[in-house]
Amino acid sequence: MGEDVKFLSRDAGASSSEPDGNFEPAGVLVPLRTKAEVDAQCDFGDVLVIKARAKSTNAILRVIDNATEASDRRNLSHLRRVIRDEHVPKALVSTDAEKRRLKGSDGFAGLERSQDVFILLCRKSVLAYDLITDLLSELNPCDGLASDQMLQTISVPLSPPSSEQEAGLWSEEYWPTIYKRSNPHGPQHNEIEQAAKQIRAKVWSHMDLAGRIGQASADHGCGESFGAVVVDRSGPAAPIVVAAAGDARWTGQGTRDKSLNGGNAMAHAVMRVIGMIAKKRRACSADAQALESDKDNEEWFAEACLTSLERQVYSASSIAPGGYLCVDMELYVTHEPCVMCCMALLHSRFRKPNAADNYRLRLHRARSVILTNEELVEIRAAQRTFEGAYIRTALGQFSFSLVILKIFTSEFYSIGALFAVYGAAILLLSLFRRQQGNKQFFSELGEDGLNQRKFRTSGNVVVVLTALSMTAYACLLALTLRLGN
């Protein structure tokens, strides 16, 4: 989860595997960016900006929006459509910005600067200069543009900012940007805060233990002063330290000349601690043959405990049977792992400290997943299928009520009326579900270019339908009992 976390070294001969915590934290937790977040920082595109009268803003936006698709505008929803002079970014006043004067803009010589605004029109690839000129030339003269009217091409980020600091930086450098406290490319900020709160309680003691483990390994001549600690959060007593290992690259090596020999790469601290976890897993499975084969590999993989502190940590805890690799476990290391160890971490399935990991769609967090066009089409089709089911159910209730009213005597009319009302309610509910479903996974811009409809599910519809059905069944039961009396 973080970097720049330092530990406070102790005497390598300390006997406790769990520090008492009587020390001040010597670092901070820093969330690392996901690959999607890093890629989004490099996603820039050219947009067209025009300077115009403030009162002509709505007319210009209306003309441009009518000539572009909603999807083209949605990709720029994190950028303000209209800004004033005091909010002009560096990119807009740069002498390197490409400027082209529109034909026919020779009026309003006495216009005050306070009446001017800058309007973000669209992406450069959507509308050509000549087409924009023709569109804006149709405006009424009273809605005309400033005397220094011009089109400018500037480069802006095409993805929403992932933090408030990033939004502020983009606002100064490129174009005023809106931060909506959401991260479309990674974990949400409230999830990061929850994970940090969960980790922070014990992170200093785990890092301190990793430092002492590494120092003990170096003092014994096994390797460098690198340490690794594995913490299990799956059990009722979580979090508990289940294994700890120091670097043992020099174990069994004839020379320690780093220029000639880098040591045993399989005995790095991360590799050793993963091997200890695997050894505990095999011990839980009572696989005697697997345990016997471990002895043949101990010389190369150094899975056996080499220091008293490692043995103390290893024997102080156990792993619940039935687990898989390092799932639900966390790794704390004193130094950044090498490439080989990073791949071993990936294959060992170490958990990511994220509160939303249990809610996944297509192996992504459901709160941050970006749907593909195919998935959007699938959702649309599913919505229409459910709407058809609601309508068929409503028609079935109407038909049943007509049968009762037509065939049975007047004593049953109340039951027929109940089914008619129930069918009408389901029909209205299907319309409500369609209204809710049209807003699911879809964002539409308002006239100001800023408003977006939020994500909604059909959960409200399910609640209403459940309450409606329970009420209808209760009424049917009451009418049936009264009919019997």
Short mmCIF file of C-alpha atoms in Angstrom, two decimals, residues 26 43 66-67 79 108 123 136 165 177 181 185 233 237 239 281 288 290 319 360 365 377-378 409 417 448 465 472:
data_model
loop_
_atom_site.label_atom_id
_atom_site.label_comp_id
_atom_site.label_asym_id
_atom_site.label_seq_id
_atom_site.Cartn_x
_atom_site.Cartn_y
_atom_site.Cartn_z
CA ALA A 26 8.78 7.18 11.53
CA ASP A 43 -4.04 10.52 -21.96
CA ASN A 66 -26.57 20.12 -31.47
CA ALA A 67 -23.75 19.42 -33.91
CA LEU A 79 -13.66 20.06 -17.63
CA PHE A 108 -17.65 44.98 -30.57
CA ARG A 123 -12.54 18.00 -29.22
CA LEU A 136 -21.40 30.30 -35.31
CA GLN A 165 -4.27 17.90 -5.92
CA THR A 177 -10.90 20.85 -13.91
CA ARG A 181 -14.12 12.90 -5.26
CA HIS A 185 -9.16 4.34 -12.67
CA ARG A 233 -6.05 -11.02 8.36
CA ALA A 237 -7.64 -13.14 15.92
CA PRO A 239 -4.12 -9.55 12.25
CA ARG A 281 0.21 -24.99 4.28
CA ALA A 288 4.09 -36.43 4.64
CA ALA A 290 5.54 -33.22 0.49
CA ILE A 319 -2.39 -21.21 9.63
CA ARG A 360 -16.08 -7.18 -8.15
CA ARG A 365 -13.96 -3.18 -8.23
CA VAL A 377 -25.23 -3.00 -25.00
CA GLU A 378 -25.69 -6.10 -22.82
CA THR A 409 -70.58 -14.24 -9.31
CA ALA A 417 -60.71 -5.88 -8.66
CA ASP A 448 -23.92 23.90 -18.51
CA LEU A 465 -42.31 -4.59 -5.98
CA ALA A 472 -51.55 -7.91 -2.60
#
